[in-house]
Amino acid sequence: MRTVREHFQHPVGRGAVFVKHRNARPRVDESAYIAPTAVVCGDVTVGAHSRVLFGAVLTAEGGPVEIGANCIVMENAVVRGVPHNPVRLGDNVLVGPHAHLTGCVIEGEARIATGAMLFNGVRIGAGAEVEFGAVVHVNTVVPPGMAVPMGWFAGGDPVELVPPDDWHRIRAVLGRLDYPGTVFGVSQAPGQSAMPDIARRYARSLALHRYDETYVPVRDRPPTDAP
């Protein structure tokens, strides 16, 4: 029995912004949908039948972004790969509107709800859920099937779940996770701000965008289906 490949009438992401960054171009399966006003920048891969909706940004800022099959990245979500911490989404992952994902790995069939924030070094296990407005901090591992409750803080490995009103406990967990060192590669001396060093380092890295090139993806010519 002969298999006939499905051909798609329009180029992938017609009207979206495709950006060549650090000499890398996005690779998007022809069955995927990239909405107008979405941005796909640099070393980004989008798998079969995945959907990137209006205003979403997938950007490889020194680390790749890999989106699996049948994933949905909803409106105004930001997915950012960074040095030492690429982003990898397994198959059948849902990322809700206004979610922020940086340098994290999300295994298959997980759900990241509206407004959730995941930071560098995070791993979300298969089938796990991060609810609305929850924060999963750097280097945290959420086991398969676990749910981080709405608005709660998750930190550490093994993970500790803390309600948003327990600021003293959150602060204690934060101190062990080393946010400035993990995200920006800087150390913070007691009583001093790390922000001047962070700002300078981040500005140097982002300056590479001045060499970006936008382009319009062209649909490949459909192959001939031989009998």
mmCIF file with all atom_site columns, C-alpha atoms in Angstrom:
data_model
loop_
_atom_site.group_PDB
_atom_site.id
_atom_site.type_symbol
_atom_site.label_atom_id
_atom_site.label_alt_id
_atom_site.label_comp_id
_atom_site.label_asym_id
_atom_site.label_entity_id
_atom_site.label_seq_id
_atom_site.pdbx_PDB_ins_code
_atom_site.Cartn_x
_atom_site.Cartn_y
_atom_site.Cartn_z
_atom_site.occupancy
_atom_site.B_iso_or_equiv
_atom_site.pdbx_formal_charge
_atom_site.auth_seq_id
_atom_site.auth_comp_id
_atom_site.auth_asym_id
_atom_site.auth_atom_id
_atom_site.pdbx_PDB_model_num
ATOM 1   C CA . MET A 1 1   ? 0.000  0.000  0.000  1.00 0.00 ? 1   MET A CA 1
ATOM 2   C CA . ARG A 1 2   ? 1.361  3.390  -1.007 1.00 0.00 ? 2   ARG A CA 1
ATOM 3   C CA . THR A 1 3   ? 1.450  6.265  1.520  1.00 0.00 ? 3   THR A CA 1
ATOM 4   C CA . VAL A 1 4   ? 0.616  9.671  0.067  1.00 0.00 ? 4   VAL A CA 1
ATOM 5   C CA . ARG A 1 5   ? 2.226  12.605 1.811  1.00 0.00 ? 5   ARG A CA 1
ATOM 6   C CA . GLU A 1 6   ? -0.063 15.484 2.772  1.00 0.00 ? 6   GLU A CA 1
ATOM 7   C CA . HIS A 1 7   ? 0.930  18.738 1.095  1.00 0.00 ? 7   HIS A CA 1
ATOM 8   C CA . PHE A 1 8   ? 0.242  22.099 2.706  1.00 0.00 ? 8   PHE A CA 1
ATOM 9   C CA . GLN A 1 9   ? -0.939 24.982 0.591  1.00 0.00 ? 9   GLN A CA 1
ATOM 10  C CA . HIS A 1 10  ? 0.749  27.869 2.383  1.00 0.00 ? 10  HIS A CA 1
ATOM 11  C CA . PRO A 1 11  ? 4.278  28.406 3.719  1.00 0.00 ? 11  PRO A CA 1
ATOM 12  C CA . VAL A 1 12  ? 4.783  27.705 7.398  1.00 0.00 ? 12  VAL A CA 1
ATOM 13  C CA . GLY A 1 13  ? 4.060  30.758 9.532  1.00 0.00 ? 13  GLY A CA 1
ATOM 14  C CA . ARG A 1 14  ? 2.771  33.112 6.875  1.00 0.00 ? 14  ARG A CA 1
ATOM 15  C CA . GLY A 1 15  ? 2.859  36.574 8.483  1.00 0.00 ? 15  GLY A CA 1
ATOM 16  C CA . ALA A 1 16  ? 4.970  35.508 11.467 1.00 0.00 ? 16  ALA A CA 1
ATOM 17  C CA . VAL A 1 17  ? 8.446  36.926 12.155 1.00 0.00 ? 17  VAL A CA 1
ATOM 18  C CA . PHE A 1 18  ? 11.266 34.482 11.432 1.00 0.00 ? 18  PHE A CA 1
ATOM 19  C CA . VAL A 1 19  ? 14.718 35.626 12.585 1.00 0.00 ? 19  VAL A CA 1
ATOM 20  C CA . LYS A 1 20  ? 18.198 34.336 11.792 1.00 0.00 ? 20  LYS A CA 1
ATOM 21  C CA . HIS A 1 21  ? 20.179 34.767 15.018 1.00 0.00 ? 21  HIS A CA 1
ATOM 22  C CA . ARG A 1 22  ? 23.761 33.656 15.760 1.00 0.00 ? 22  ARG A CA 1
ATOM 23  C CA . ASN A 1 23  ? 23.868 32.199 12.237 1.00 0.00 ? 23  ASN A CA 1
ATOM 24  C CA . ALA A 1 24  ? 20.990 29.817 13.013 1.00 0.00 ? 24  ALA A CA 1
ATOM 25  C CA . ARG A 1 25  ? 17.538 29.723 11.406 1.00 0.00 ? 25  ARG A CA 1
ATOM 26  C CA . PRO A 1 26  ? 14.390 28.159 12.876 1.00 0.00 ? 26  PRO A CA 1
ATOM 27  C CA . ARG A 1 27  ? 13.315 24.740 11.612 1.00 0.00 ? 27  ARG A CA 1
ATOM 28  C CA . VAL A 1 28  ? 9.552  24.271 11.571 1.00 0.00 ? 28  VAL A CA 1
ATOM 29  C CA . ASP A 1 29  ? 7.738  21.158 10.433 1.00 0.00 ? 29  ASP A CA 1
ATOM 30  C CA . GLU A 1 30  ? 5.479  21.896 7.479  1.00 0.00 ? 30  GLU A CA 1
ATOM 31  C CA . SER A 1 31  ? 2.452  20.607 9.413  1.00 0.00 ? 31  SER A CA 1
ATOM 32  C CA . ALA A 1 32  ? 2.999  23.100 12.271 1.00 0.00 ? 32  ALA A CA 1
ATOM 33  C CA . TYR A 1 33  ? 1.180  26.441 12.574 1.00 0.00 ? 33  TYR A CA 1
ATOM 34  C CA . ILE A 1 34  ? 2.964  29.674 13.512 1.00 0.00 ? 34  ILE A CA 1
ATOM 35  C CA . ALA A 1 35  ? 0.485  32.527 13.937 1.00 0.00 ? 35  ALA A CA 1
ATOM 36  C CA . PRO A 1 36  ? 0.919  36.006 12.513 1.00 0.00 ? 36  PRO A CA 1
ATOM 37  C CA . THR A 1 37  ? 2.578  38.234 15.189 1.00 0.00 ? 37  THR A CA 1
ATOM 38  C CA . ALA A 1 38  ? 4.454  35.239 16.665 1.00 0.00 ? 38  ALA A CA 1
ATOM 39  C CA . VAL A 1 39  ? 8.272  35.446 16.657 1.00 0.00 ? 39  VAL A CA 1
ATOM 40  C CA . VAL A 1 40  ? 10.587 32.486 16.086 1.00 0.00 ? 40  VAL A CA 1
ATOM 41  C CA . CYS A 1 41  ? 14.252 33.411 16.527 1.00 0.00 ? 41  CYS A CA 1
ATOM 42  C CA . GLY A 1 42  ? 17.464 31.463 16.027 1.00 0.00 ? 42  GLY A CA 1
ATOM 43  C CA . ASP A 1 43  ? 18.107 27.783 16.775 1.00 0.00 ? 43  ASP A CA 1
ATOM 44  C CA . VAL A 1 44  ? 14.453 26.805 17.270 1.00 0.00 ? 44  VAL A CA 1
ATOM 45  C CA . THR A 1 45  ? 12.836 23.531 16.196 1.00 0.00 ? 45  THR A CA 1
ATOM 46  C CA . VAL A 1 46  ? 9.051  23.123 16.081 1.00 0.00 ? 46  VAL A CA 1
ATOM 47  C CA . GLY A 1 47  ? 7.740  19.584 15.679 1.00 0.00 ? 47  GLY A CA 1
ATOM 48  C CA . ALA A 1 48  ? 4.899  18.101 13.690 1.00 0.00 ? 48  ALA A CA 1
ATOM 49  C CA . HIS A 1 49  ? 1.392  19.480 14.186 1.00 0.00 ? 49  HIS A CA 1
ATOM 50  C CA . SER A 1 50  ? 2.455  21.907 16.913 1.00 0.00 ? 50  SER A CA 1
ATOM 51  C CA . ARG A 1 51  ? 0.827  25.344 17.208 1.00 0.00 ? 51  ARG A CA 1
ATOM 52  C CA . VAL A 1 52  ? 2.408  28.654 18.197 1.00 0.00 ? 52  VAL A CA 1
ATOM 53  C CA . LEU A 1 53  ? -0.289 31.264 18.710 1.00 0.00 ? 53  LEU A CA 1
ATOM 54  C CA . PHE A 1 54  ? -0.498 35.048 18.438 1.00 0.00 ? 54  PHE A CA 1
ATOM 55  C CA . GLY A 1 55  ? 2.191  37.076 20.175 1.00 0.00 ? 55  GLY A CA 1
ATOM 56  C CA . ALA A 1 56  ? 4.174  34.065 21.380 1.00 0.00 ? 56  ALA A CA 1
ATOM 57  C CA . VAL A 1 57  ? 7.992  34.302 21.258 1.00 0.00 ? 57  VAL A CA 1
ATOM 58  C CA . LEU A 1 58  ? 10.311 31.327 20.807 1.00 0.00 ? 58  LEU A CA 1
ATOM 59  C CA . THR A 1 59  ? 13.887 32.591 21.028 1.00 0.00 ? 59  THR A CA 1
ATOM 60  C CA . ALA A 1 60  ? 17.234 30.801 21.214 1.00 0.00 ? 60  ALA A CA 1
ATOM 61  C CA . GLU A 1 61  ? 19.461 33.181 23.184 1.00 0.00 ? 61  GLU A CA 1
ATOM 62  C CA . GLY A 1 62  ? 22.608 31.053 23.068 1.00 0.00 ? 62  GLY A CA 1
ATOM 63  C CA . GLY A 1 63  ? 20.785 27.788 23.785 1.00 0.00 ? 63  GLY A CA 1
ATOM 64  C CA . PRO A 1 64  ? 18.422 25.895 21.470 1.00 0.00 ? 64  PRO A CA 1
ATOM 65  C CA . VAL A 1 65  ? 14.652 25.626 21.785 1.00 0.00 ? 65  VAL A CA 1
ATOM 66  C CA . GLU A 1 66  ? 13.131 22.277 20.822 1.00 0.00 ? 66  GLU A CA 1
ATOM 67  C CA . ILE A 1 67  ? 9.359  21.915 20.641 1.00 0.00 ? 67  ILE A CA 1
ATOM 68  C CA . GLY A 1 68  ? 8.028  18.383 20.200 1.00 0.00 ? 68  GLY A CA 1
ATOM 69  C CA . ALA A 1 69  ? 4.997  17.136 18.285 1.00 0.00 ? 69  ALA A CA 1
ATOM 70  C CA . ASN A 1 70  ? 1.423  18.223 19.037 1.00 0.00 ? 70  ASN A CA 1
ATOM 71  C CA . CYS A 1 71  ? 2.533  20.984 21.394 1.00 0.00 ? 71  CYS A CA 1
ATOM 72  C CA . ILE A 1 72  ? 0.572  24.211 21.864 1.00 0.00 ? 72  ILE A CA 1
ATOM 73  C CA . VAL A 1 73  ? 2.283  27.452 22.861 1.00 0.00 ? 73  VAL A CA 1
ATOM 74  C CA . MET A 1 74  ? -0.516 29.920 23.503 1.00 0.00 ? 74  MET A CA 1
ATOM 75  C CA . GLU A 1 75  ? -0.838 33.678 23.180 1.00 0.00 ? 75  GLU A CA 1
ATOM 76  C CA . ASN A 1 76  ? 2.004  35.882 24.452 1.00 0.00 ? 76  ASN A CA 1
ATOM 77  C CA . ALA A 1 77  ? 3.980  33.023 26.003 1.00 0.00 ? 77  ALA A CA 1
ATOM 78  C CA . VAL A 1 78  ? 7.784  33.416 26.000 1.00 0.00 ? 78  VAL A CA 1
ATOM 79  C CA . VAL A 1 79  ? 10.030 30.359 25.554 1.00 0.00 ? 79  VAL A CA 1
ATOM 80  C CA . ARG A 1 80  ? 13.763 31.182 25.825 1.00 0.00 ? 80  ARG A CA 1
ATOM 81  C CA . GLY A 1 81  ? 16.786 28.915 25.430 1.00 0.00 ? 81  GLY A CA 1
ATOM 82  C CA . VAL A 1 82  ? 19.993 30.145 27.083 1.00 0.00 ? 82  VAL A CA 1
ATOM 83  C CA . PRO A 1 83  ? 23.647 29.021 27.338 1.00 0.00 ? 83  PRO A CA 1
ATOM 84  C CA . HIS A 1 84  ? 24.009 25.806 29.381 1.00 0.00 ? 84  HIS A CA 1
ATOM 85  C CA . ASN A 1 85  ? 20.201 25.542 29.624 1.00 0.00 ? 85  ASN A CA 1
ATOM 86  C CA . PRO A 1 86  ? 18.368 24.738 26.396 1.00 0.00 ? 86  PRO A CA 1
ATOM 87  C CA . VAL A 1 87  ? 14.586 24.443 26.315 1.00 0.00 ? 87  VAL A CA 1
ATOM 88  C CA . ARG A 1 88  ? 13.111 21.069 25.410 1.00 0.00 ? 88  ARG A CA 1
ATOM 89  C CA . LEU A 1 89  ? 9.394  20.338 25.287 1.00 0.00 ? 89  LEU A CA 1
ATOM 90  C CA . GLY A 1 90  ? 8.336  16.732 24.825 1.00 0.00 ? 90  GLY A CA 1
ATOM 91  C CA . ASP A 1 91  ? 5.310  15.728 22.796 1.00 0.00 ? 91  ASP A CA 1
ATOM 92  C CA . ASN A 1 92  ? 1.781  16.800 23.744 1.00 0.00 ? 92  ASN A CA 1
ATOM 93  C CA . VAL A 1 93  ? 2.747  19.717 26.000 1.00 0.00 ? 93  VAL A CA 1
ATOM 94  C CA . LEU A 1 94  ? 0.438  22.707 26.566 1.00 0.00 ? 94  LEU A CA 1
ATOM 95  C CA . VAL A 1 95  ? 1.960  26.112 27.456 1.00 0.00 ? 95  VAL A CA 1
ATOM 96  C CA . GLY A 1 96  ? -0.693 28.609 28.502 1.00 0.00 ? 96  GLY A CA 1
ATOM 97  C CA . PRO A 1 97  ? -1.007 32.310 27.655 1.00 0.00 ? 97  PRO A CA 1
ATOM 98  C CA . HIS A 1 98  ? 1.582  34.660 29.218 1.00 0.00 ? 98  HIS A CA 1
ATOM 99  C CA . ALA A 1 99  ? 3.658  31.770 30.578 1.00 0.00 ? 99  ALA A CA 1
ATOM 100 C CA . HIS A 1 100 ? 7.437  32.365 30.766 1.00 0.00 ? 100 HIS A CA 1
ATOM 101 C CA . LEU A 1 101 ? 9.799  29.431 30.217 1.00 0.00 ? 101 LEU A CA 1
ATOM 102 C CA . THR A 1 102 ? 13.577 29.895 30.326 1.00 0.00 ? 102 THR A CA 1
ATOM 103 C CA . GLY A 1 103 ? 16.184 27.168 30.015 1.00 0.00 ? 103 GLY A CA 1
ATOM 104 C CA . CYS A 1 104 ? 13.930 24.334 31.175 1.00 0.00 ? 104 CYS A CA 1
ATOM 105 C CA . VAL A 1 105 ? 13.005 20.790 30.162 1.00 0.00 ? 105 VAL A CA 1
ATOM 106 C CA . ILE A 1 106 ? 9.352  19.747 30.078 1.00 0.00 ? 106 ILE A CA 1
ATOM 107 C CA . GLU A 1 107 ? 8.646  16.099 29.517 1.00 0.00 ? 107 GLU A CA 1
ATOM 108 C CA . GLY A 1 108 ? 5.676  14.876 27.503 1.00 0.00 ? 108 GLY A CA 1
ATOM 109 C CA . GLU A 1 109 ? 2.009  15.388 28.322 1.00 0.00 ? 109 GLU A CA 1
ATOM 110 C CA . ALA A 1 110 ? 2.670  18.166 30.839 1.00 0.00 ? 110 ALA A CA 1
ATOM 111 C CA . ARG A 1 111 ? 0.601  21.335 31.234 1.00 0.00 ? 111 ARG A CA 1
ATOM 112 C CA . ILE A 1 112 ? 2.006  24.776 32.053 1.00 0.00 ? 112 ILE A CA 1
ATOM 113 C CA . ALA A 1 113 ? -0.922 27.048 32.852 1.00 0.00 ? 113 ALA A CA 1
ATOM 114 C CA . THR A 1 114 ? -1.518 30.751 32.235 1.00 0.00 ? 114 THR A CA 1
ATOM 115 C CA . GLY A 1 115 ? 1.090  33.067 33.739 1.00 0.00 ? 115 GLY A CA 1
ATOM 116 C CA . ALA A 1 116 ? 3.309  30.319 35.150 1.00 0.00 ? 116 ALA A CA 1
ATOM 117 C CA . MET A 1 117 ? 7.064  30.992 35.318 1.00 0.00 ? 117 MET A CA 1
ATOM 118 C CA . LEU A 1 118 ? 9.781  28.341 34.915 1.00 0.00 ? 118 LEU A CA 1
ATOM 119 C CA . PHE A 1 119 ? 13.456 29.250 35.286 1.00 0.00 ? 119 PHE A CA 1
ATOM 120 C CA . ASN A 1 120 ? 16.876 27.946 34.253 1.00 0.00 ? 120 ASN A CA 1
ATOM 121 C CA . GLY A 1 121 ? 17.660 24.319 35.043 1.00 0.00 ? 121 GLY A CA 1
ATOM 122 C CA . VAL A 1 122 ? 14.056 23.344 35.799 1.00 0.00 ? 122 VAL A CA 1
ATOM 123 C CA . ARG A 1 123 ? 12.808 19.890 34.833 1.00 0.00 ? 123 ARG A CA 1
ATOM 124 C CA . ILE A 1 124 ? 9.079  19.132 34.725 1.00 0.00 ? 124 ILE A CA 1
ATOM 125 C CA . GLY A 1 125 ? 8.263  15.421 34.735 1.00 0.00 ? 125 GLY A CA 1
ATOM 126 C CA . ALA A 1 126 ? 5.879  13.679 32.373 1.00 0.00 ? 126 ALA A CA 1
ATOM 127 C CA . GLY A 1 127 ? 2.241  14.428 33.053 1.00 0.00 ? 127 GLY A CA 1
ATOM 128 C CA . ALA A 1 128 ? 2.997  17.113 35.663 1.00 0.00 ? 128 ALA A CA 1
ATOM 129 C CA . GLU A 1 129 ? 1.035  20.366 35.910 1.00 0.00 ? 129 GLU A CA 1
ATOM 130 C CA . VAL A 1 130 ? 2.154  23.857 36.862 1.00 0.00 ? 130 VAL A CA 1
ATOM 131 C CA . GLU A 1 131 ? -0.982 25.811 37.666 1.00 0.00 ? 131 GLU A CA 1
ATOM 132 C CA . PHE A 1 132 ? -1.937 29.440 37.026 1.00 0.00 ? 132 PHE A CA 1
ATOM 133 C CA . GLY A 1 133 ? 0.667  31.944 38.201 1.00 0.00 ? 133 GLY A CA 1
ATOM 134 C CA . ALA A 1 134 ? 2.904  29.365 39.894 1.00 0.00 ? 134 ALA A CA 1
ATOM 135 C CA . VAL A 1 135 ? 6.692  29.837 40.007 1.00 0.00 ? 135 VAL A CA 1
ATOM 136 C CA . VAL A 1 136 ? 9.156  26.983 39.541 1.00 0.00 ? 136 VAL A CA 1
ATOM 137 C CA . HIS A 1 137 ? 12.561 28.368 40.484 1.00 0.00 ? 137 HIS A CA 1
ATOM 138 C CA . VAL A 1 138 ? 16.041 27.557 39.160 1.00 0.00 ? 138 VAL A CA 1
ATOM 139 C CA . ASN A 1 139 ? 17.386 23.988 39.286 1.00 0.00 ? 139 ASN A CA 1
ATOM 140 C CA . THR A 1 140 ? 14.085 22.586 40.550 1.00 0.00 ? 140 THR A CA 1
ATOM 141 C CA . VAL A 1 141 ? 12.767 19.156 39.592 1.00 0.00 ? 141 VAL A CA 1
ATOM 142 C CA . VAL A 1 142 ? 9.004  18.592 39.594 1.00 0.00 ? 142 VAL A CA 1
ATOM 143 C CA . PRO A 1 143 ? 8.375  14.818 39.556 1.00 0.00 ? 143 PRO A CA 1
ATOM 144 C CA . PRO A 1 144 ? 6.100  13.158 36.995 1.00 0.00 ? 144 PRO A CA 1
ATOM 145 C CA . GLY A 1 145 ? 2.424  13.607 37.727 1.00 0.00 ? 145 GLY A CA 1
ATOM 146 C CA . MET A 1 146 ? 2.858  16.289 40.409 1.00 0.00 ? 146 MET A CA 1
ATOM 147 C CA . ALA A 1 147 ? 0.766  19.468 40.379 1.00 0.00 ? 147 ALA A CA 1
ATOM 148 C CA . VAL A 1 148 ? 2.225  22.789 41.553 1.00 0.00 ? 148 VAL A CA 1
ATOM 149 C CA . PRO A 1 149 ? -0.825 24.614 42.966 1.00 0.00 ? 149 PRO A CA 1
ATOM 150 C CA . MET A 1 150 ? -2.132 27.920 41.683 1.00 0.00 ? 150 MET A CA 1
ATOM 151 C CA . GLY A 1 151 ? 0.172  30.792 42.670 1.00 0.00 ? 151 GLY A CA 1
ATOM 152 C CA . TRP A 1 152 ? 2.512  28.594 44.744 1.00 0.00 ? 152 TRP A CA 1
ATOM 153 C CA . PHE A 1 153 ? 6.323  28.534 44.755 1.00 0.00 ? 153 PHE A CA 1
ATOM 154 C CA . ALA A 1 154 ? 8.236  25.360 43.880 1.00 0.00 ? 154 ALA A CA 1
ATOM 155 C CA . GLY A 1 155 ? 11.959 25.095 44.626 1.00 0.00 ? 155 GLY A CA 1
ATOM 156 C CA . GLY A 1 156 ? 14.700 22.520 45.015 1.00 0.00 ? 156 GLY A CA 1
ATOM 157 C CA . ASP A 1 157 ? 15.456 18.891 44.269 1.00 0.00 ? 157 ASP A CA 1
ATOM 158 C CA . PRO A 1 158 ? 13.618 17.242 45.921 1.00 0.00 ? 158 PRO A CA 1
ATOM 159 C CA . VAL A 1 159 ? 11.044 19.926 45.291 1.00 0.00 ? 159 VAL A CA 1
ATOM 160 C CA . GLU A 1 160 ? 9.439  21.878 48.112 1.00 0.00 ? 160 GLU A CA 1
ATOM 161 C CA . LEU A 1 161 ? 6.027  23.462 47.515 1.00 0.00 ? 161 LEU A CA 1
ATOM 162 C CA . VAL A 1 162 ? 5.399  26.672 49.458 1.00 0.00 ? 162 VAL A CA 1
ATOM 163 C CA . PRO A 1 163 ? 2.206  28.782 49.549 1.00 0.00 ? 163 PRO A CA 1
ATOM 164 C CA . PRO A 1 164 ? 2.589  32.386 48.363 1.00 0.00 ? 164 PRO A CA 1
ATOM 165 C CA . ASP A 1 165 ? 1.986  33.922 51.807 1.00 0.00 ? 165 ASP A CA 1
ATOM 166 C CA . ASP A 1 166 ? 4.900  32.049 53.444 1.00 0.00 ? 166 ASP A CA 1
ATOM 167 C CA . TRP A 1 167 ? 7.563  34.515 52.312 1.00 0.00 ? 167 TRP A CA 1
ATOM 168 C CA . HIS A 1 168 ? 10.069 33.493 55.026 1.00 0.00 ? 168 HIS A CA 1
ATOM 169 C CA . ARG A 1 169 ? 10.057 29.899 53.807 1.00 0.00 ? 169 ARG A CA 1
ATOM 170 C CA . ILE A 1 170 ? 10.298 30.984 50.163 1.00 0.00 ? 170 ILE A CA 1
ATOM 171 C CA . ARG A 1 171 ? 13.272 33.179 51.003 1.00 0.00 ? 171 ARG A CA 1
ATOM 172 C CA . ALA A 1 172 ? 15.024 30.300 52.770 1.00 0.00 ? 172 ALA A CA 1
ATOM 173 C CA . VAL A 1 173 ? 14.585 28.032 49.736 1.00 0.00 ? 173 VAL A CA 1
ATOM 174 C CA . LEU A 1 174 ? 15.718 30.792 47.372 1.00 0.00 ? 174 LEU A CA 1
ATOM 175 C CA . GLY A 1 175 ? 18.992 31.151 49.227 1.00 0.00 ? 175 GLY A CA 1
ATOM 176 C CA . ARG A 1 176 ? 19.944 27.548 48.411 1.00 0.00 ? 176 ARG A CA 1
ATOM 177 C CA . LEU A 1 177 ? 19.100 27.796 44.712 1.00 0.00 ? 177 LEU A CA 1
ATOM 178 C CA . ASP A 1 178 ? 21.576 30.569 43.687 1.00 0.00 ? 178 ASP A CA 1
ATOM 179 C CA . TYR A 1 179 ? 19.508 32.507 41.170 1.00 0.00 ? 179 TYR A CA 1
ATOM 180 C CA . PRO A 1 180 ? 22.243 35.067 40.220 1.00 0.00 ? 180 PRO A CA 1
ATOM 181 C CA . GLY A 1 181 ? 24.849 32.375 39.667 1.00 0.00 ? 181 GLY A CA 1
ATOM 182 C CA . THR A 1 182 ? 22.566 30.038 37.734 1.00 0.00 ? 182 THR A CA 1
ATOM 183 C CA . VAL A 1 183 ? 20.963 32.610 35.468 1.00 0.00 ? 183 VAL A CA 1
ATOM 184 C CA . PHE A 1 184 ? 23.681 35.245 35.042 1.00 0.00 ? 184 PHE A CA 1
ATOM 185 C CA . GLY A 1 185 ? 26.903 33.561 36.177 1.00 0.00 ? 185 GLY A CA 1
ATOM 186 C CA . VAL A 1 186 ? 27.604 36.154 38.865 1.00 0.00 ? 186 VAL A CA 1
ATOM 187 C CA . SER A 1 187 ? 28.044 35.993 42.621 1.00 0.00 ? 187 SER A CA 1
ATOM 188 C CA . GLN A 1 188 ? 26.436 38.402 45.049 1.00 0.00 ? 188 GLN A CA 1
ATOM 189 C CA . ALA A 1 189 ? 28.579 39.663 47.924 1.00 0.00 ? 189 ALA A CA 1
ATOM 190 C CA . PRO A 1 190 ? 26.783 40.137 51.263 1.00 0.00 ? 190 PRO A CA 1
ATOM 191 C CA . GLY A 1 191 ? 25.209 43.567 51.465 1.00 0.00 ? 191 GLY A CA 1
ATOM 192 C CA . GLN A 1 192 ? 25.928 44.405 47.820 1.00 0.00 ? 192 GLN A CA 1
ATOM 193 C CA . SER A 1 193 ? 23.763 44.380 44.710 1.00 0.00 ? 193 SER A CA 1
ATOM 194 C CA . ALA A 1 194 ? 24.648 42.054 41.841 1.00 0.00 ? 194 ALA A CA 1
ATOM 195 C CA . MET A 1 195 ? 22.575 44.105 39.412 1.00 0.00 ? 195 MET A CA 1
ATOM 196 C CA . PRO A 1 196 ? 25.402 46.230 37.878 1.00 0.00 ? 196 PRO A CA 1
ATOM 197 C CA . ASP A 1 197 ? 27.308 43.088 36.894 1.00 0.00 ? 197 ASP A CA 1
ATOM 198 C CA . ILE A 1 198 ? 24.115 41.328 35.754 1.00 0.00 ? 198 ILE A CA 1
ATOM 199 C CA . ALA A 1 199 ? 23.054 44.277 33.585 1.00 0.00 ? 199 ALA A CA 1
ATOM 200 C CA . ARG A 1 200 ? 26.459 44.591 31.904 1.00 0.00 ? 200 ARG A CA 1
ATOM 201 C CA . ARG A 1 201 ? 26.704 40.873 31.143 1.00 0.00 ? 201 ARG A CA 1
ATOM 202 C CA . TYR A 1 202 ? 23.144 40.662 29.831 1.00 0.00 ? 202 TYR A CA 1
ATOM 203 C CA . ALA A 1 203 ? 23.576 43.776 27.674 1.00 0.00 ? 203 ALA A CA 1
ATOM 204 C CA . ARG A 1 204 ? 26.694 42.298 26.050 1.00 0.00 ? 204 ARG A CA 1
ATOM 205 C CA . SER A 1 205 ? 24.860 39.082 25.249 1.00 0.00 ? 205 SER A CA 1
ATOM 206 C CA . LEU A 1 206 ? 21.797 40.797 23.818 1.00 0.00 ? 206 LEU A CA 1
ATOM 207 C CA . ALA A 1 207 ? 23.971 43.034 21.625 1.00 0.00 ? 207 ALA A CA 1
ATOM 208 C CA . LEU A 1 208 ? 24.299 40.067 19.252 1.00 0.00 ? 208 LEU A CA 1
ATOM 209 C CA . HIS A 1 209 ? 20.746 40.800 18.095 1.00 0.00 ? 209 HIS A CA 1
ATOM 210 C CA . ARG A 1 210 ? 22.072 43.774 16.108 1.00 0.00 ? 210 ARG A CA 1
ATOM 211 C CA . TYR A 1 211 ? 23.293 41.224 13.541 1.00 0.00 ? 211 TYR A CA 1
ATOM 212 C CA . ASP A 1 212 ? 19.918 39.458 13.213 1.00 0.00 ? 212 ASP A CA 1
ATOM 213 C CA . GLU A 1 213 ? 18.208 39.027 9.856  1.00 0.00 ? 213 GLU A CA 1
ATOM 214 C CA . THR A 1 214 ? 14.494 38.560 9.361  1.00 0.00 ? 214 THR A CA 1
ATOM 215 C CA . TYR A 1 215 ? 13.287 36.496 6.428  1.00 0.00 ? 215 TYR A CA 1
ATOM 216 C CA . VAL A 1 216 ? 10.171 34.966 4.889  1.00 0.00 ? 216 VAL A CA 1
ATOM 217 C CA . PRO A 1 217 ? 10.133 31.155 4.904  1.00 0.00 ? 217 PRO A CA 1
ATOM 218 C CA . VAL A 1 218 ? 9.403  29.570 1.551  1.00 0.00 ? 218 VAL A CA 1
ATOM 219 C CA . ARG A 1 219 ? 7.344  26.426 1.218  1.00 0.00 ? 219 ARG A CA 1
ATOM 220 C CA . ASP A 1 220 ? 9.339  23.565 -0.241 1.00 0.00 ? 220 ASP A CA 1
ATOM 221 C CA . ARG A 1 221 ? 8.189  22.260 -3.602 1.00 0.00 ? 221 ARG A CA 1
ATOM 222 C CA . PRO A 1 222 ? 6.038  19.146 -2.956 1.00 0.00 ? 222 PRO A CA 1
ATOM 223 C CA . PRO A 1 223 ? 7.799  15.944 -3.969 1.00 0.00 ? 223 PRO A CA 1
ATOM 224 C CA . THR A 1 224 ? 6.421  13.809 -6.753 1.00 0.00 ? 224 THR A CA 1
ATOM 225 C CA . ASP A 1 225 ? 4.464  10.816 -5.442 1.00 0.00 ? 225 ASP A CA 1
ATOM 226 C CA . ALA A 1 226 ? 5.778  7.989  -7.537 1.00 0.00 ? 226 ALA A CA 1
ATOM 227 C CA . PRO A 1 227 ? 3.407  5.083  -8.157 1.00 0.00 ? 227 PRO A CA 1
#
